[in-house]
Short mmCIF file of C-alpha atoms and ligand atoms in Angstrom, two decimals:
data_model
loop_
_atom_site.label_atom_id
_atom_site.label_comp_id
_atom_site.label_asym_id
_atom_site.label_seq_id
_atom_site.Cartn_x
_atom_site.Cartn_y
_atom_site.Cartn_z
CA UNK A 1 194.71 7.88 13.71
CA UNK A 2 192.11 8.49 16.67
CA UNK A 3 190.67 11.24 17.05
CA UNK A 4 192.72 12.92 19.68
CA UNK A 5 195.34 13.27 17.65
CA UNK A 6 193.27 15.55 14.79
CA UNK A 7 194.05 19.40 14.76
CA UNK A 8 190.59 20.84 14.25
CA UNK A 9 190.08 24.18 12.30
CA UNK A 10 188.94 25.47 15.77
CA UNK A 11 188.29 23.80 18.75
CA UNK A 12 185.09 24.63 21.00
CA UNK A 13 185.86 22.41 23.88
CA UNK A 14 189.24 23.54 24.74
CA UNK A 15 187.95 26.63 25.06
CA UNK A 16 185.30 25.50 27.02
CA UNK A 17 187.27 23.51 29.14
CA UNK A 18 188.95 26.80 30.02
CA UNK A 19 186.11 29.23 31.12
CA UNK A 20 183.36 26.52 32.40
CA UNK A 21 182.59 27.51 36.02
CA UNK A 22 182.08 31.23 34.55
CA UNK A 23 179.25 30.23 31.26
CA UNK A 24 177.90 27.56 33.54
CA UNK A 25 177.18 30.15 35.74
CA UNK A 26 175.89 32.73 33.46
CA UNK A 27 173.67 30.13 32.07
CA UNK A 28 171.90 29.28 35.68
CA UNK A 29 172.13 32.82 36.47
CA UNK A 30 169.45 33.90 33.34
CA UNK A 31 167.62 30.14 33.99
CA UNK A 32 166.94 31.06 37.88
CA UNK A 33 165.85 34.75 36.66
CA UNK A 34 163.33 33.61 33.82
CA UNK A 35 164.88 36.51 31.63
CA UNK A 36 165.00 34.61 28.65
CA UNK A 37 163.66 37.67 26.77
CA UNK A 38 165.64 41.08 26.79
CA UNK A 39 166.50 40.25 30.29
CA UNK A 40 169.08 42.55 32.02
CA UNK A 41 172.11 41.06 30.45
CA UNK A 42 171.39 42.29 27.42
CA UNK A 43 171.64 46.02 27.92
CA UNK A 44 174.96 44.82 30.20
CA UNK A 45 176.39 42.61 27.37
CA UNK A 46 175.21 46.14 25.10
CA UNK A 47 177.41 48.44 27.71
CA UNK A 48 180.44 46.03 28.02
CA UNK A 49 180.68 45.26 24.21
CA UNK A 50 180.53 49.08 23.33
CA UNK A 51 183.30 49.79 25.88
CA UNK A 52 185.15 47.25 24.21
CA UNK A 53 185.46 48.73 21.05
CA UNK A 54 185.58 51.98 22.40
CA UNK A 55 182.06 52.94 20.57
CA UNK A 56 179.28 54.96 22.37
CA UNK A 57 176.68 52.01 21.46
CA UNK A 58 176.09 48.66 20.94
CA UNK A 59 172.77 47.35 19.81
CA UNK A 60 172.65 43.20 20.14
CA UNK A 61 170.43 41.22 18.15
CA UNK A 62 169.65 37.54 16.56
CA UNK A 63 173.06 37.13 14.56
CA UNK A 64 175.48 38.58 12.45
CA UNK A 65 173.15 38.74 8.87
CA UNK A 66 170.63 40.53 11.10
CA UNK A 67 173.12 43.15 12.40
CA UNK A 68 174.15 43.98 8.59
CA UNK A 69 170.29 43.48 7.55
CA UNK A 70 168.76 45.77 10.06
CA UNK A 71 171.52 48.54 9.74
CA UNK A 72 170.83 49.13 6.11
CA UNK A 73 167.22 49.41 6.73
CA UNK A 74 167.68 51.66 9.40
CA UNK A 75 169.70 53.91 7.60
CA UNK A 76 167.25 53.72 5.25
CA UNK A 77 169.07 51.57 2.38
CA UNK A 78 165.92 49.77 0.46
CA UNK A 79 164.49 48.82 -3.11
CA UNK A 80 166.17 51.02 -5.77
CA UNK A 81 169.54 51.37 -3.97
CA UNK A 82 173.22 49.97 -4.79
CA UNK A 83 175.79 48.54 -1.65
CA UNK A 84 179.39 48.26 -2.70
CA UNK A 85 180.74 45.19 -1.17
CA UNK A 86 182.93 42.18 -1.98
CA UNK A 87 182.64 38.96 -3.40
CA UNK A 88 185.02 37.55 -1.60
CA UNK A 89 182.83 36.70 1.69
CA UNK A 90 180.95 34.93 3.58
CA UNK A 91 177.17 35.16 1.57
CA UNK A 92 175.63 37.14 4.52
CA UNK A 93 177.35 39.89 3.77
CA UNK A 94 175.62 40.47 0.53
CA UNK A 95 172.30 38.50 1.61
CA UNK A 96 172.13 41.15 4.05
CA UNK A 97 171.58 43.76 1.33
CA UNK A 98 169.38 41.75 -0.85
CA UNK A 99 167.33 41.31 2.47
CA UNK A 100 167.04 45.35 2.37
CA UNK A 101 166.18 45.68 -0.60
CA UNK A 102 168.90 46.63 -2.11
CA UNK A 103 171.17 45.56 -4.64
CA UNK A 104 174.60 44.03 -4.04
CA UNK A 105 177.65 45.60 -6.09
CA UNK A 106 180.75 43.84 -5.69
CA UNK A 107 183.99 45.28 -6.26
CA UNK A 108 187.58 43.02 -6.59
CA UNK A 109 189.95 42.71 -3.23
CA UNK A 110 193.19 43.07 -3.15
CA UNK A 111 196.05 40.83 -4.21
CA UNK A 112 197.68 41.44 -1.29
CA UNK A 113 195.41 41.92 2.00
CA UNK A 114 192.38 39.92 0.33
CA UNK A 115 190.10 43.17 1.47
CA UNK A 116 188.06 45.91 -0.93
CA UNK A 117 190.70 47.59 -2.74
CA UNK A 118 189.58 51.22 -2.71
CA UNK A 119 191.28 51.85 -6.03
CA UNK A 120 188.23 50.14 -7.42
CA UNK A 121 185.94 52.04 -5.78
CA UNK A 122 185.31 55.06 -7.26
CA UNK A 123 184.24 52.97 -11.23
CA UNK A 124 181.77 51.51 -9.17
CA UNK A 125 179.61 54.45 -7.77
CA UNK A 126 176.64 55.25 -9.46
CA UNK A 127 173.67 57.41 -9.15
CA UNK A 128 171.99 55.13 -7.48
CA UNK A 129 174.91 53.73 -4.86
CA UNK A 130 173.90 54.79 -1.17
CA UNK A 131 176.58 52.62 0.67
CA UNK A 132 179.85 50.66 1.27
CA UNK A 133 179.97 47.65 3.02
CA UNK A 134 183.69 46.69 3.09
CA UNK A 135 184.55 43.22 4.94
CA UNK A 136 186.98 42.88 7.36
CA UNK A 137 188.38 39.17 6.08
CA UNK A 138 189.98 36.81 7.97
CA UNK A 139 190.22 40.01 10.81
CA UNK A 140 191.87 42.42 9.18
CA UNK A 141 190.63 45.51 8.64
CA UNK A 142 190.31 46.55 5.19
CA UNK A 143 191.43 50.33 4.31
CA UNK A 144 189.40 52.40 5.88
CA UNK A 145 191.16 55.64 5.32
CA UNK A 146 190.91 54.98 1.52
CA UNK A 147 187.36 53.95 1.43
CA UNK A 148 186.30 56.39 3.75
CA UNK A 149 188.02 59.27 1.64
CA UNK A 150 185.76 57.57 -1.47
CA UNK A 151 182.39 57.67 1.10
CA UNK A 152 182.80 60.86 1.87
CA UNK A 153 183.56 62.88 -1.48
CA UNK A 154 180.42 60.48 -2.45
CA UNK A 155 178.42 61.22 0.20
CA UNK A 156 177.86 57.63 1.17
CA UNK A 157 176.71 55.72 4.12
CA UNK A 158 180.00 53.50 5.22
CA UNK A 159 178.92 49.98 7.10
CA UNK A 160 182.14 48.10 8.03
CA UNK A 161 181.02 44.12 7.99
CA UNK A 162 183.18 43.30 11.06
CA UNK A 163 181.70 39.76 11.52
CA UNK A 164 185.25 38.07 11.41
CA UNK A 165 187.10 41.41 13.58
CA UNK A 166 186.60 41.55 16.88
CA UNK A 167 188.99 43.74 18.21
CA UNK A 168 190.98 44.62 15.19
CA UNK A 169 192.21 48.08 14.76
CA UNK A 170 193.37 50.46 12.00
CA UNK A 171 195.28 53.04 12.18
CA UNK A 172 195.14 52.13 16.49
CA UNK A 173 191.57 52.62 16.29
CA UNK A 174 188.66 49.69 16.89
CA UNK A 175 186.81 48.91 13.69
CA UNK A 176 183.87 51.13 13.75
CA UNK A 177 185.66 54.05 14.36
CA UNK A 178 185.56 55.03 10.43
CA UNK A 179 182.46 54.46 10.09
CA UNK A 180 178.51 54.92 10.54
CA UNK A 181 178.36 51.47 12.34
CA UNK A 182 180.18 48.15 12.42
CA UNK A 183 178.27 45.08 12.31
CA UNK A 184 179.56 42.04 14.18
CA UNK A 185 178.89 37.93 14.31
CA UNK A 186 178.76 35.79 17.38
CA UNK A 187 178.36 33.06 15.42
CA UNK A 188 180.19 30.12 17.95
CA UNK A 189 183.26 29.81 15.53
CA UNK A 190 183.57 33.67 15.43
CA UNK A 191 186.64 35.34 17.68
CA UNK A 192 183.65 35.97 20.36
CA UNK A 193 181.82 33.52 19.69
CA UNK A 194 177.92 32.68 21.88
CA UNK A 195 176.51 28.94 22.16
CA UNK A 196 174.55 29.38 19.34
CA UNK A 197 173.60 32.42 16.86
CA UNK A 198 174.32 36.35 18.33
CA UNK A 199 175.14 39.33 16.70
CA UNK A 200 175.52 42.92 17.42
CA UNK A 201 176.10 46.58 15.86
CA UNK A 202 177.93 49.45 17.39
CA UNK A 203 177.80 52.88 16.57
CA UNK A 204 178.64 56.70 17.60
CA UNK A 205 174.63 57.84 16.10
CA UNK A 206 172.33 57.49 18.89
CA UNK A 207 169.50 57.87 16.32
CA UNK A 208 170.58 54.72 14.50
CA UNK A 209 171.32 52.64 18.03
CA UNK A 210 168.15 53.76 18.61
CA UNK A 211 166.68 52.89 15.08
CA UNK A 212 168.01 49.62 15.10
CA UNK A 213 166.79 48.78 18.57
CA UNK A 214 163.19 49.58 17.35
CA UNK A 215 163.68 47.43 14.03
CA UNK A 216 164.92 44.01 16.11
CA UNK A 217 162.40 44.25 18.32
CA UNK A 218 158.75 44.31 16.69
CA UNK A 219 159.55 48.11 15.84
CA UNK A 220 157.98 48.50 19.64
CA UNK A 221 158.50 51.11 22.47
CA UNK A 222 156.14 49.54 24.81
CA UNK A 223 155.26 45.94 25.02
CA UNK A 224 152.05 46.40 22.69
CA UNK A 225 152.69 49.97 20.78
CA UNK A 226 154.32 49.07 17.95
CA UNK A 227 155.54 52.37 16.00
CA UNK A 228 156.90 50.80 13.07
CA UNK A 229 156.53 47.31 11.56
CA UNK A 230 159.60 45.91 12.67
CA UNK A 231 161.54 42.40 13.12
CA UNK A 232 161.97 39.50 15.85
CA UNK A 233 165.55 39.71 15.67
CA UNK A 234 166.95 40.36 19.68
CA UNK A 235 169.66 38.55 21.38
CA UNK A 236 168.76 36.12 23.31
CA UNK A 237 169.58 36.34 27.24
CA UNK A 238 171.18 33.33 27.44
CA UNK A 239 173.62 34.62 24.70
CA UNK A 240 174.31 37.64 26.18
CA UNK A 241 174.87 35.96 29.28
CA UNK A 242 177.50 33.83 27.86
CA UNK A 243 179.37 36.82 25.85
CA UNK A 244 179.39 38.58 29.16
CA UNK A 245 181.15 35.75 30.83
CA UNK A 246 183.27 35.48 27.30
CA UNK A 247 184.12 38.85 27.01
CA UNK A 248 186.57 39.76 29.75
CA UNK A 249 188.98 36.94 27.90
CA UNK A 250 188.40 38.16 24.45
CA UNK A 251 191.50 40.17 24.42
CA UNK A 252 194.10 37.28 26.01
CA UNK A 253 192.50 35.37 23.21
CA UNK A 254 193.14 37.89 20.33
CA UNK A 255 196.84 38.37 21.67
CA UNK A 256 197.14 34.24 21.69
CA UNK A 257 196.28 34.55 18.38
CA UNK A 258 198.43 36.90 17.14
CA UNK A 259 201.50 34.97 18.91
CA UNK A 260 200.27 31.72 16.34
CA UNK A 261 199.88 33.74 13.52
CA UNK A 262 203.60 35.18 14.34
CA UNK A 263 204.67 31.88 14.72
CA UNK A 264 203.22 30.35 11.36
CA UNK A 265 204.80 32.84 9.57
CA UNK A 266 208.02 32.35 10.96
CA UNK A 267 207.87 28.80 10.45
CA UNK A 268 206.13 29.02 6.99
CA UNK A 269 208.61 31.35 5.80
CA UNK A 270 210.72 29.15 3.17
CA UNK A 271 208.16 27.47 2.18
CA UNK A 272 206.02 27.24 -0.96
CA UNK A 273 202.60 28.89 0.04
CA UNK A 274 201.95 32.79 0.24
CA UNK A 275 201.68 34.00 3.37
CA UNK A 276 199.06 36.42 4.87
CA UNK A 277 200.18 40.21 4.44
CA UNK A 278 199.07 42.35 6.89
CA UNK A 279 199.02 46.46 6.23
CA UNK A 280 200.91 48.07 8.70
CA UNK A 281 198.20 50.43 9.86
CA UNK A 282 196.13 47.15 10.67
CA UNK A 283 196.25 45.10 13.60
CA UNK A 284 194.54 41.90 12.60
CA UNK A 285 192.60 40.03 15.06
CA UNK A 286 193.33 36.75 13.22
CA UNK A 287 190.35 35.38 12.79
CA UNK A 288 191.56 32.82 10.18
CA UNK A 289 195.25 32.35 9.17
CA UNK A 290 195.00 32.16 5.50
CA UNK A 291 197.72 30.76 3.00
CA UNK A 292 197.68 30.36 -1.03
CA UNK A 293 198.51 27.48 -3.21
CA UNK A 294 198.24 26.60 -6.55
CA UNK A 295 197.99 22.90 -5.49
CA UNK A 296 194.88 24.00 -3.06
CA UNK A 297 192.77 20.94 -3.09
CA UNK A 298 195.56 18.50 -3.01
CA UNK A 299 197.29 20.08 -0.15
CA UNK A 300 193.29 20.36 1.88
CA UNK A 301 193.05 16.54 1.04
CA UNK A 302 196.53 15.57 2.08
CA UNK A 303 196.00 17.65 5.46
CA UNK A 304 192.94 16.00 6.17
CA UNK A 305 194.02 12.58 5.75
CA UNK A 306 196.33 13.57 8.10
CA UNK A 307 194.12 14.95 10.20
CA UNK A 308 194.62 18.28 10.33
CA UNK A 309 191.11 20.48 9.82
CA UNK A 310 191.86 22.52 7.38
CA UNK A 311 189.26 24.89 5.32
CA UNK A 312 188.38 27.21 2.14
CA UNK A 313 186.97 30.43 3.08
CA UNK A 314 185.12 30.71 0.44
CA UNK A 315 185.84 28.62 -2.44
CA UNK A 316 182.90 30.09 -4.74
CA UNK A 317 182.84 34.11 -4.99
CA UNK A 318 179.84 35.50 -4.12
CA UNK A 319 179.04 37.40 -7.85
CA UNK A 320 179.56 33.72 -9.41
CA UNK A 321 176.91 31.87 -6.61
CA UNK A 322 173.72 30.71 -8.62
CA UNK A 323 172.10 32.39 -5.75
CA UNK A 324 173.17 35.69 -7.61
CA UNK A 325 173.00 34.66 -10.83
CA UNK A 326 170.80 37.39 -11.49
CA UNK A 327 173.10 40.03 -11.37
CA UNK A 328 174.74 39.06 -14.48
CA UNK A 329 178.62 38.66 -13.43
CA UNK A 330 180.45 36.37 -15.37
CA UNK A 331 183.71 35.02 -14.58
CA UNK A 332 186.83 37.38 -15.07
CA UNK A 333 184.91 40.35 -13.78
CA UNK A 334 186.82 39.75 -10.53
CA UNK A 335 190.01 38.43 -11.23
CA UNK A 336 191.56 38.64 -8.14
CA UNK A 337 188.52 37.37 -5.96
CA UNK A 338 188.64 34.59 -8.16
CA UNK A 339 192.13 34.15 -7.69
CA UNK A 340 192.21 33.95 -4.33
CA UNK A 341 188.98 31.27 -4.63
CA UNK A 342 191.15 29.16 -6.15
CA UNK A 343 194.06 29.09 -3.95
CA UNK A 344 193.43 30.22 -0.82
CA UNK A 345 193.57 27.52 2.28
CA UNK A 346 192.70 28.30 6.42
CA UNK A 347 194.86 26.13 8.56
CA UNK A 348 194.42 25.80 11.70
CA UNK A 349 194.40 28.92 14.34
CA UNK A 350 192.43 29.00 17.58
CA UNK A 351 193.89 30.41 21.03
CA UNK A 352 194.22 27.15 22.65
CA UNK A 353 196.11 25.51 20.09
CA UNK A 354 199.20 24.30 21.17
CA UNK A 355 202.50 25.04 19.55
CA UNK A 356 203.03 21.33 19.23
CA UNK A 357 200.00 21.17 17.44
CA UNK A 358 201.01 24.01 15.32
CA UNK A 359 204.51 22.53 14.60
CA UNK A 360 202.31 18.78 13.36
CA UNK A 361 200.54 21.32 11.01
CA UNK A 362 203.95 23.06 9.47
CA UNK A 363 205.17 19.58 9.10
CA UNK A 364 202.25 18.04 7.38
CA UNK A 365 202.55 21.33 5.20
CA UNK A 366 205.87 20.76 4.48
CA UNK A 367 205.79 16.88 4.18
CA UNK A 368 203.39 17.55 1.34
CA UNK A 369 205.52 19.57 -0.97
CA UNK A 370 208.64 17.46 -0.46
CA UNK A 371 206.30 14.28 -1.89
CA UNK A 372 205.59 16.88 -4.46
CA UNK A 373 208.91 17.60 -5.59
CA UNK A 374 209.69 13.81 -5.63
C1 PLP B 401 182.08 38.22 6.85
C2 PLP B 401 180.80 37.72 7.48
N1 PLP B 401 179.69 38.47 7.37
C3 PLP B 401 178.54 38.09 7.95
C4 PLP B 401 178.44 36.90 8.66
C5 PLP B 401 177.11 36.50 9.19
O1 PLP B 401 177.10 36.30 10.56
P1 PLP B 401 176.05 35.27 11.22
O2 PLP B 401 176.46 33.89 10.82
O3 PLP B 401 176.18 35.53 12.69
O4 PLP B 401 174.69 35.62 10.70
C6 PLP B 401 179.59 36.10 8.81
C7 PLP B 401 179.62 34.86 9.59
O5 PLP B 401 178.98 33.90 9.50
C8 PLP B 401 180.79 36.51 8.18
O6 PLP B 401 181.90 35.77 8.27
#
């Protein structure tokens, strides 16, 4: 098999291939200006994101961890203090907190959506919690009238890791809307995704836009008065300029997406692996179109032998990393996190994928549990 005839997990170049004249252009544009540093597409990218997700700010920095990292500390969440998150997730999302300070708490997910199942919630709140970070997996929004009902009669900060949900929406409103600030990745791979690592947060709080600008930026107002010791965590220029040019496609992308995931699950629907369930007060933005399997690793081998770039997001939960060994979670505490660790697969989803490339997929899919039954 050469390699034009592999189905990647996502594939850069066609989208590249799609939108050169416009990034080649945005990267000459911030070359012939010198602006490499907080030049002026920054605050632009800042205005245009915000609009996007109908938020009053946008604050861009180095990546997604520093987004998650510098909200907590400017919201004041340090040493002493307990985040509720998941351990089903990408490690950033609880690196982030360690970063602060702070210590990680993770709650299980759903059976059903994958995403922070509020019921849990409430057990989990001590004295000392100051904050929930749910995850939006895979792009769909966990739910944030539950959790927020929990933040409030708790009097809790609410962070919404929206690193995989760009331009997602519950309840018809853009994540961040339930909260004191979503935190998102441009991590290439991501939905919006720079050439190389971006990130940004949005927010209705002008104090904490304003906070956060301090923090990524040497805690400066002025080139040399720094008022607090802060971080060297901006967005690069040349990233900005390249999510501006990205931007005005991000939501033909999103809708491309959500015609695959359709599709998948209309041609996926007799066969042997869960589908994704979405809540109805979610719009996903399909980040990743995740199926379950018992037979996980055989069918990931058999698909790339075939292939077909398949992938595990995540196959080790984050409470049973060695990295977090100190917390003391054993396995069991999470059973459905664990669960889904075990059995969950990401086929392939990315707007330019072709729906005969998507049928080759189903078929390989399919091919493998008819050799099963044999
Ligand atoms: C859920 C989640 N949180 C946080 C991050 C961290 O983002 P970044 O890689 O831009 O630091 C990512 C992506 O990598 C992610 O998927």
């Amino acid at each position: 098999m050469s390699a034009n005839d592999m189905t990647p997990l996502v594939d850069l170049a066609a989208q590249y291939a799609t939108i050169q004249p416009v990034v080649d252009e945005a990267i000459r544009r911030v070359i012939a200006q010198t602006s490499f540093i907080m030049g002026p597409d920054v605050a632009a990218f800042e205005a245009e994101f915000a609009a996007f997700c109908a938020a009053q700010y946008c604050v861009g920095v180095s990546s997604g961890t520093a987004a998650l990292e510098l909200t907590l500390r400017a919201l004041g969440v340090g040493p002493g203090d307990e985040v509720i998150t998941v351990a089903h997730t990408f490690i950033a999302t609880a690196e982030a907190i360690s970063a602060a300070g702070a210590t990680p708490v993770f709650v299980d997910v759903r059976p059903d959506t994958y995403n922070m199942d509020a019921a849990k919630l409430a057990a989990a709140v001590t004295s000392a919690t100051r904050a929930i970070m749910p995850v939006h997996i895979y792009g769909q929004p966990a739910d944030m009238t539950a959790i927020a009902v929990v933040a409030n009669a708790e009097n809790l900060l609410l962070i919404e890791d929206a690193a995989q949900a760009h331009g997602a929406t519950w309840n018809d409103e853009p994540t961040g809307a339930l909260a004191d600030a979503a935190c998102f990745s441009f991590y290439p791979g991501k939905n919006l995704g720079a050439y190389g690592d971006a990130g940004g947060v949005i927010t209705n709080h002008a104090a904490l836009a304003e906070q956060i600008a301090l923090l990524r930026n040497h805690g400066r107002r002025d080139k040399y008065f720094h008022e607090q010791i802060g971080f060297g965590e901006r967005l690069d220029t040349l990233q900005a300029a390249i999510l501006r040019a990205k931007l005005p496609y991000l939501a033909d992308w999103t809708d491309a997406r959500r015609r695959l995931a359709a599709r998948y699950h209309d041609l996926l629907a007799d066969s042997e692996v869960i589908l994704p369930v979405v809540d109805e007060r979610a719009n996903s933005a399909w980040h990743l179109y995740v199926v379950r399997t018992p037979r996980r690793d055989e069918l990931l081998a058999y698909l790339r032998s075939r292939g077909i770039g398949a992938g595990v997001h995540y196959p080790i939960p984050l409470h049973l990393q060695p990295a977090y060994a100190h917390l003391g979670y054993v396995a069991d505490d999470l059973p459905v996190t664990e669960e889904i660790a075990r059995t969950c697969l990401s086929l392939p989803l990315y707007p330019e994928m072709t729906d005969a490339q998507q049928d080759g997929v189903v078929a390989a899919l399919q091919a493998f549990f008819e050799e099963e039954v044999r």
